[in-house]
Coordinates of C-alpha atoms in Angstrom, one line a residue:
X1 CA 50.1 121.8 36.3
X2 CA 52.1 122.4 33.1
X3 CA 55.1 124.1 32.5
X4 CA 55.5 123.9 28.7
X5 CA 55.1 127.0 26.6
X6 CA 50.9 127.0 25.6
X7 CA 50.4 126.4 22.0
X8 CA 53.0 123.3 23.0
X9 CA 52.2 120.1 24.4
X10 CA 52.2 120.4 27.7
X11 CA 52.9 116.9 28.9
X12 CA 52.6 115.2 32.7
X13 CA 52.5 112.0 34.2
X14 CA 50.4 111.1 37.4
X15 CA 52.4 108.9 40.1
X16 CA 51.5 107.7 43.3
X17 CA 52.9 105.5 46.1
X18 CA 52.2 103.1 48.1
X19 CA 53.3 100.7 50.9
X20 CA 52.1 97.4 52.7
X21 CA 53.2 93.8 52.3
X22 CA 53.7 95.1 48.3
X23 CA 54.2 97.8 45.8
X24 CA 53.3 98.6 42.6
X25 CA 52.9 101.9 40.2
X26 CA 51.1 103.3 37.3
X27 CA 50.8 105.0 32.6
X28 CA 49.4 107.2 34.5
X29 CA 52.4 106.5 36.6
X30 CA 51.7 105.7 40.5
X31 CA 54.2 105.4 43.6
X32 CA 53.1 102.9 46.0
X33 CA 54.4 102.0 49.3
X34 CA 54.4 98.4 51.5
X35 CA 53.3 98.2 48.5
X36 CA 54.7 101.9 48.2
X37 CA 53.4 102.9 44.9
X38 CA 53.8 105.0 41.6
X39 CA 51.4 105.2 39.3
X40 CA 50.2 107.5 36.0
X41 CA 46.6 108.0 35.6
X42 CA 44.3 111.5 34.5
X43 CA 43.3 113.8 36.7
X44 CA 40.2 113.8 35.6
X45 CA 39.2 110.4 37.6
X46 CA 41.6 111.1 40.9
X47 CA 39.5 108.9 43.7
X48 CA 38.4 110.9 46.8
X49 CA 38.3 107.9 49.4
X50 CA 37.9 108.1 53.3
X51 CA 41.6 108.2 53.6
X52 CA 44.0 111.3 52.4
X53 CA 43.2 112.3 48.8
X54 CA 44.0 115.9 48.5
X55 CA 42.4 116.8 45.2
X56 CA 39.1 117.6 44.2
X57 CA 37.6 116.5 40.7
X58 CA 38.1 119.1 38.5
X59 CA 34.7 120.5 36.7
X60 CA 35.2 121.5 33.4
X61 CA 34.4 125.0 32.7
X62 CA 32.7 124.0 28.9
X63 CA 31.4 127.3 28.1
X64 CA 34.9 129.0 28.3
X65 CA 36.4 126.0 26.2
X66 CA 33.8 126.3 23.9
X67 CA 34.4 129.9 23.0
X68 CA 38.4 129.4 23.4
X69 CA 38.2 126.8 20.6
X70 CA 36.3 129.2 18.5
X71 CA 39.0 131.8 18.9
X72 CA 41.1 129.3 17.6
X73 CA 39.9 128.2 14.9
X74 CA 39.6 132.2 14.2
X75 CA 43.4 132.3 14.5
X76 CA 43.8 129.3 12.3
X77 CA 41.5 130.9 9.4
X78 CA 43.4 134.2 9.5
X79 CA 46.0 132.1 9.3
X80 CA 45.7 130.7 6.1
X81 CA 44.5 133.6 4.1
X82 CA 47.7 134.3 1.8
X83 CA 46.7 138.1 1.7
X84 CA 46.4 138.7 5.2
X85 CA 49.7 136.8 5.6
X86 CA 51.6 138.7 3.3
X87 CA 50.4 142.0 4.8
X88 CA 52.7 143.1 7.5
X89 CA 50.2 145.3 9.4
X90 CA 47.6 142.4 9.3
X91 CA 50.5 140.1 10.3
X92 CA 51.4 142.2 13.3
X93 CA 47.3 141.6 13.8
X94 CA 47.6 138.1 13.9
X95 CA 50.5 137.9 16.6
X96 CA 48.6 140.0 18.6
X97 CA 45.6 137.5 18.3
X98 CA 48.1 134.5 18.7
X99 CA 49.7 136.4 22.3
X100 CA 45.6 137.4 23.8
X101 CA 44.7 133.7 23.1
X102 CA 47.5 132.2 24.5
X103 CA 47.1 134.6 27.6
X104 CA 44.1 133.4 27.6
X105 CA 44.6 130.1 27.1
X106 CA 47.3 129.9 30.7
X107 CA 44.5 131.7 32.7
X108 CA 42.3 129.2 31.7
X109 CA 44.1 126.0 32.7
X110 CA 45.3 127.9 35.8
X111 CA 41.3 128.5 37.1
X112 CA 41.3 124.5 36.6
X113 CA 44.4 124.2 39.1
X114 CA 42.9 126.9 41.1
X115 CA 39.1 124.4 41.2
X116 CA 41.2 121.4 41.6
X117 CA 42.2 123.1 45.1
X118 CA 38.9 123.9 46.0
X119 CA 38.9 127.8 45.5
X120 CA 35.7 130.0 44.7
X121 CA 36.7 131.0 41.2
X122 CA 33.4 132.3 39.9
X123 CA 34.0 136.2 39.8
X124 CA 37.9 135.5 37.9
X125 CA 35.6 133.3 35.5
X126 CA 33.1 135.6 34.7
X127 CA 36.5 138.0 33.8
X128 CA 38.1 135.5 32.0
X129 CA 34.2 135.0 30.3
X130 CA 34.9 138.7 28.8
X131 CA 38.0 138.6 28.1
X132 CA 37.0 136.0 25.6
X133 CA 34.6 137.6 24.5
X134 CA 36.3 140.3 23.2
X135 CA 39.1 138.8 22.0
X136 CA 36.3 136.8 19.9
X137 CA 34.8 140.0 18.7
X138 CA 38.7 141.1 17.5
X139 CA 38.8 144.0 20.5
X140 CA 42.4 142.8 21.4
X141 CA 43.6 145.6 23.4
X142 CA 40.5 145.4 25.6
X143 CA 40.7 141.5 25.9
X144 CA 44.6 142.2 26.9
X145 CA 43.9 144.3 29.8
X146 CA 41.1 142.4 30.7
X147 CA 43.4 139.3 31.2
X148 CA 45.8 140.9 33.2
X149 CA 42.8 141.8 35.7
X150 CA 42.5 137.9 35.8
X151 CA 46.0 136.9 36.3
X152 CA 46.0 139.5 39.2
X153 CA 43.2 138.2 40.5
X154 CA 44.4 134.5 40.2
X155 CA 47.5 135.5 41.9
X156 CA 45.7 137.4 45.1
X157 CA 42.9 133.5 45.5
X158 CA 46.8 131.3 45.3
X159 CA 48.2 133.6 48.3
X160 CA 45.0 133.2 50.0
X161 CA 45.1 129.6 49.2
X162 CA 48.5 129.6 50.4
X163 CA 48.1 131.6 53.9
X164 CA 45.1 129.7 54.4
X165 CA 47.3 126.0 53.9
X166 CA 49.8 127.6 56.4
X167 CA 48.0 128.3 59.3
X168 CA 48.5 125.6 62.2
X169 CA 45.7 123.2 62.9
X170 CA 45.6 120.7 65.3
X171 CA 46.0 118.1 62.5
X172 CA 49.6 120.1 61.6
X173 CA 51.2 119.9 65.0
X174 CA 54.4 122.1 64.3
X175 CA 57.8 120.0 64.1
X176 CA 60.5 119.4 62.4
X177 CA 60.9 115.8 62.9
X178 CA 59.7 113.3 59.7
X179 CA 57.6 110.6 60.6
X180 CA 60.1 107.1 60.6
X181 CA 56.3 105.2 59.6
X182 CA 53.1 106.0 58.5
X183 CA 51.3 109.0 57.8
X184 CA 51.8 112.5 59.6
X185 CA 50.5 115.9 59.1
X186 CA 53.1 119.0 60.6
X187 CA 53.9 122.3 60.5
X188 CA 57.5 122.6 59.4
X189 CA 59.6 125.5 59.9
X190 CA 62.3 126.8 57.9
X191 CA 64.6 129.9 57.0
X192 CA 62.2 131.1 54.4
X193 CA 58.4 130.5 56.7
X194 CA 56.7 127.6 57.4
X195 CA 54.8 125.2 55.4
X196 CA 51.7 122.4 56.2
X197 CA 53.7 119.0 55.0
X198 CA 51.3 116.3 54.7
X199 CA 53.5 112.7 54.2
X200 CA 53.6 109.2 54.4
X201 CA 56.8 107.2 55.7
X202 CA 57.9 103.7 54.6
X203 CA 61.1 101.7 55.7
X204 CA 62.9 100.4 53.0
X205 CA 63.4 97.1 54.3
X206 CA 60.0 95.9 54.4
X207 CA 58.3 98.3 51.8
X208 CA 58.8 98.2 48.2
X209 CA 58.0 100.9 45.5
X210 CA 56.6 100.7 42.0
X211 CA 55.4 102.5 39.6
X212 CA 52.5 101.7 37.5
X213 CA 50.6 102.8 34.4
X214 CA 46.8 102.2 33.5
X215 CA 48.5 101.8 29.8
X216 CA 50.7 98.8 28.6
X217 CA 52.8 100.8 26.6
X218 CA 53.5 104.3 24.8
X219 CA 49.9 106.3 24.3
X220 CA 50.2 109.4 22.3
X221 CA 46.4 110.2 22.8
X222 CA 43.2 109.6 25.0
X223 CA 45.2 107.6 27.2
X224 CA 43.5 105.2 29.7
X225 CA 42.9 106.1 33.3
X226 CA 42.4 104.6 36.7
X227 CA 41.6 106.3 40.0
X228 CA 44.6 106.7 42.5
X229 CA 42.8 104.2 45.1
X230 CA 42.1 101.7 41.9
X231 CA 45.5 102.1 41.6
X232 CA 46.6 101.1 45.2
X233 CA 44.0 98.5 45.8
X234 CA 45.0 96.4 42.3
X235 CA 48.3 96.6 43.8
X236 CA 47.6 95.6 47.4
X237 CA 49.7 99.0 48.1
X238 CA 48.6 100.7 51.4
X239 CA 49.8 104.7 50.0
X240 CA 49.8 106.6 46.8
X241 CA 51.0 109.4 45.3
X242 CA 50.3 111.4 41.5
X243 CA 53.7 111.5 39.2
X244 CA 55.3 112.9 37.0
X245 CA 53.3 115.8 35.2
X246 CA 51.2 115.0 31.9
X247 CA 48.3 116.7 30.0
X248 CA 45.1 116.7 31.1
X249 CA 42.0 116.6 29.0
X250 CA 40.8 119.5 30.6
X251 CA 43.6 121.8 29.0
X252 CA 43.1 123.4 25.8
X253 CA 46.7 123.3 25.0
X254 CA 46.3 119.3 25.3
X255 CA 43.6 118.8 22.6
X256 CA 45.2 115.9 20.4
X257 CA 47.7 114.7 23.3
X258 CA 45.2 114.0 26.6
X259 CA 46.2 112.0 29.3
X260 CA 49.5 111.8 27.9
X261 CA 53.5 112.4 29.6
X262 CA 56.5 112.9 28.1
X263 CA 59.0 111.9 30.6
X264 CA 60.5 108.8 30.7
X265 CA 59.8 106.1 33.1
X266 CA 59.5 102.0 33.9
X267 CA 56.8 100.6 35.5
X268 CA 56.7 97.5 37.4
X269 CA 56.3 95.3 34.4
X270 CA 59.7 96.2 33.1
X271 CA 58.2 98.4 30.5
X272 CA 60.1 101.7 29.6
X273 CA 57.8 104.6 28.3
X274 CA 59.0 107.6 26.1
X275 CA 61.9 106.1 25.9
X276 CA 63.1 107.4 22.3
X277 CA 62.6 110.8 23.2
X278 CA 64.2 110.8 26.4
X279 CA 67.4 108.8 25.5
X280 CA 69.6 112.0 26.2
X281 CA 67.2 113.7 28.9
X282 CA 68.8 116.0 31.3
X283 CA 65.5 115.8 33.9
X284 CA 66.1 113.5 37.5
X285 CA 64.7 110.6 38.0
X286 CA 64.5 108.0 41.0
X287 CA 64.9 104.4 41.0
X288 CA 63.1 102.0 42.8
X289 CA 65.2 98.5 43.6
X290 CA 65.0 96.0 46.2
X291 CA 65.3 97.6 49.7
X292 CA 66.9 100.9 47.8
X293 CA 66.2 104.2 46.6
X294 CA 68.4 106.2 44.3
X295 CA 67.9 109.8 42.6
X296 CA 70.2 110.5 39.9
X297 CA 70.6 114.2 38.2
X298 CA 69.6 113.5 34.2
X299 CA 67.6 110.2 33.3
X300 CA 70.5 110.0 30.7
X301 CA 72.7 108.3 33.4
X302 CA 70.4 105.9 34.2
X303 CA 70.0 103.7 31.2
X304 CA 67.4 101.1 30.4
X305 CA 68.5 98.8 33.5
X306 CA 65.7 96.2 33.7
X307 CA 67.0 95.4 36.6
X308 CA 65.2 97.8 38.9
X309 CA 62.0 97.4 40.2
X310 CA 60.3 100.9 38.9
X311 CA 61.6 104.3 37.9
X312 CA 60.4 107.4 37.0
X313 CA 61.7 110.7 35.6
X314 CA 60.5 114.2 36.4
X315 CA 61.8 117.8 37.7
X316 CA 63.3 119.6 39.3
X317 CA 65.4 117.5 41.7
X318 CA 64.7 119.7 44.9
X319 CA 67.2 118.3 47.6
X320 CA 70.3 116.1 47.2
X321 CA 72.8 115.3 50.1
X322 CA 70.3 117.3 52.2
X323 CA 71.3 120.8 50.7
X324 CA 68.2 122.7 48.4
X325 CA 68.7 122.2 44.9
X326 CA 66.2 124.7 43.6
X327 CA 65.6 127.7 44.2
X328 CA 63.3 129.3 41.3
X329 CA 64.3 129.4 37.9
X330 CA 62.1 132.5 36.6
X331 CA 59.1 129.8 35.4
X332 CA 55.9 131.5 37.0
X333 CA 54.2 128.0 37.1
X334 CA 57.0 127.2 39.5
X335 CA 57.0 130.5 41.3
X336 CA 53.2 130.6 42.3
X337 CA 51.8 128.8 45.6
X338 CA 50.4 125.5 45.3
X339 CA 50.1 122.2 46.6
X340 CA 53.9 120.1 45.5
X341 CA 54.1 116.5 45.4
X342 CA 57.4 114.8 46.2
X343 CA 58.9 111.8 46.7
X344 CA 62.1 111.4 49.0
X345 CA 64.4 109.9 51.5
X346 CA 66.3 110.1 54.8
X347 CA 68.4 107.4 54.8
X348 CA 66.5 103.9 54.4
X349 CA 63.3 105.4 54.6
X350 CA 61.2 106.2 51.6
X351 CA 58.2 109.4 51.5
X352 CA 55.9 110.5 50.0
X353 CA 53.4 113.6 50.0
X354 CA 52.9 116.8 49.4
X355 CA 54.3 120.6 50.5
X356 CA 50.9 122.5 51.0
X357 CA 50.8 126.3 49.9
X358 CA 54.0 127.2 48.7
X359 CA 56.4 127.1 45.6
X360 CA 58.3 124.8 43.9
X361 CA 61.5 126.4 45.6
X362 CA 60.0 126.8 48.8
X363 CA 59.1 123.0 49.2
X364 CA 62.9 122.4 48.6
X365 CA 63.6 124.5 51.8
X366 CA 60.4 122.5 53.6
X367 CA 61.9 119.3 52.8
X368 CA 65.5 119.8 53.6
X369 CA 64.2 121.2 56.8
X370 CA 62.8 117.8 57.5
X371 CA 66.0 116.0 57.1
X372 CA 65.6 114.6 53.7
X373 CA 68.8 113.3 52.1
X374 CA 67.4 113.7 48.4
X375 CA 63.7 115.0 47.0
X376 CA 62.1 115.0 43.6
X377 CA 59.2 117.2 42.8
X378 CA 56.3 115.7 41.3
X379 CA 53.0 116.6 39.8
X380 CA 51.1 119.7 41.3
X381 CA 48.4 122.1 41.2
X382 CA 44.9 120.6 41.3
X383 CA 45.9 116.9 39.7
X384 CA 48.4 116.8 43.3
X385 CA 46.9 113.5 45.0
X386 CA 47.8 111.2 48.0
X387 CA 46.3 108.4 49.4
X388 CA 46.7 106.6 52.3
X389 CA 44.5 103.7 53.8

């Protein structure tokens, strides 16, 4: 999941934790716990393993990407003709072109969250198929409403995704309690409904957290990956979780920058990434240190401490000092249902996991219902992951 304009970079980083005797993290960027670990890989080669990996491998829909990128390259020639340019009414044509394909562009890339969580999405791709389809045949008012027909239709599979993650099972027993070890599965109730909270629980004391990446350093392109359980067993880590969000090759909007983040982080060799462009960021981040956790509002305050054992940026910071710290900011990535990653604490115990069916802003409430002392969001949609063996 993305939340970048389209036509932008749209930019995410894959953590995971685990824990054990060790932990280390991943560029992709991993948590990982006892080992606890972060660690930063593509979605595109998230491990399914016998244990709790909660993402499916994305299929690529290459028909619908091969006619997007021909619209494109449409937009671009249009683009370039000085006559057309110069002409208002043909210039009023070519933002109409540049809105449909960027419509269609974010109903694209949100079927591929919508696969990644397992849903049947053939009849919204057989819309989105026409709606293509005519925009490449320049019927743009007919491509426009056939788009909003998808997004409905997206919007009616999330809350059916979302009901469906909310009914109790007898894998969710219904409490309110977090876990003090290990992994749990519960319904939690709050003031806004309740929520399937899948999470793993690590004491401080004996567990340690990293974060690691499949690259040594910066990668503005094609970026290496490793599977979440490649990540955890090369680190001896017993749990994982994804990241921070970054751009998957599946994304049309991420041609020339896949597998890529932007947010800043340090893995657990002591190397920073992004750090030039993140050296007056105003997005949270948590440290990892020696028997500590800390979450801090803007990256900004952190530094380049080398001192730490991993940390990694990304938003929105979701609870601190147990009160909800997000509640919706109008972005309609945040605002749909979905499966939210999160790391957090309650006192000197570190978790990890993931807020099934529900918002960004409704996770908050999920997680301060469970007596977490301070929660970062992480990635989501259908790159969320968590392992656990």
């Amino acid at each position: 999941m993305t939340h970048l304009p389209k036509f932008s970079a749209h930019l995410r980083v894959s953590s995971r934790i685990f824990r054990g005797l060790q932990l280390v993290s991943g560029i992709f960027a991993v948590l990982v716990i006892g080992w606890l670990f972060l660690q930063y890989r593509g979605a595109s080669d998230r491990a399914r393993s016998q244990t709790v990996l909660l993402e499916e491998n994305r299929q690529t829909l290459a028909d619908l990407d091969a006619q997007l990128a021909s619209a494109s390259a449409t937009i671009e020639q249009l683009m370039l003709e000085d006559q057309r340019v110069r002409n208002d009414q043909l210039e009023a044509t070519i933002s109409a072109i540049q809105k449909t394909y960027k419509d269609s562009v974010g109903a694209y890339e949100q079927l591929l969250d919508l696969r990644g969580d397992t849903a049947d999405t053939q009849k919204i791709e057989e819309s989105l198929a026409s709606a293509i389809a005519q925009l490449s045949e320049q019927n743009y008012g007919s491509a426009s409403a056939t788009l909003k027909t998808v997004v409905s239709e997206i919007k009616s599979l999330q809350q059916k995704l979302a009901a469906a993650a909310v009914a109790p099972t007898p894998k969710a027993t219904v409490s309110n309690d977090a876990p003090s070890n290990g992994y749990s599965r519960q319904q939690v109730q709050t003031d806004i409904g309740g929520f399937v909270v899948s999470l793993i629980a690590g004491d401080l004391g004996s567990t340690k957290v990293i974060v690691d990446t499949a690259s040594a350093g910066d990668c503005g392109n094609d970026c290496p990956v490793l599977s979440l359980s490649d990540y955890v067993s090369r680190n001896g880590g017993y749990a994982g979780v994804n990241g921070s969000y970054f751009c998957p090759a599946s994304y049309p909007s991420c041609a020339g920058k896949t597998n890529t983040f932007d947010l800043l982080l340090m893995n657990k060799d002591k190397t920073y990434f992004n750090s030039d462009n993140n050296v007056y960021s105003n997005n949270p981040a948590v440290i990892f240190g020696g028997g500590y956790i800390r979450f801090v509002g803007a990256a900004s305050e952190w530094g380049r401490d080398t001192g730490i054992d991993s940390m990694l940026s990304n938003y929105p910071l979701l609870v601190s000092g147990n009160q909800v710290r997000f509640n919706g900011d109008g972005d309609p990535k945040k605002g749909s249902k979905g499966n939210r990653s999160f790391v957090a604490n309650k006192g000197n115990t570190v978790y990890i996991g993931v807020v099934h069916g529900a918002t960004v802003a409704e996770s908050a409430h999920a997680l301060q219902a469970l007596g977490m002392d301070n929660a970062l969001n992480l990635d989501s949609g259908g790159s969320t992951a968590l392992w656990s063996g």
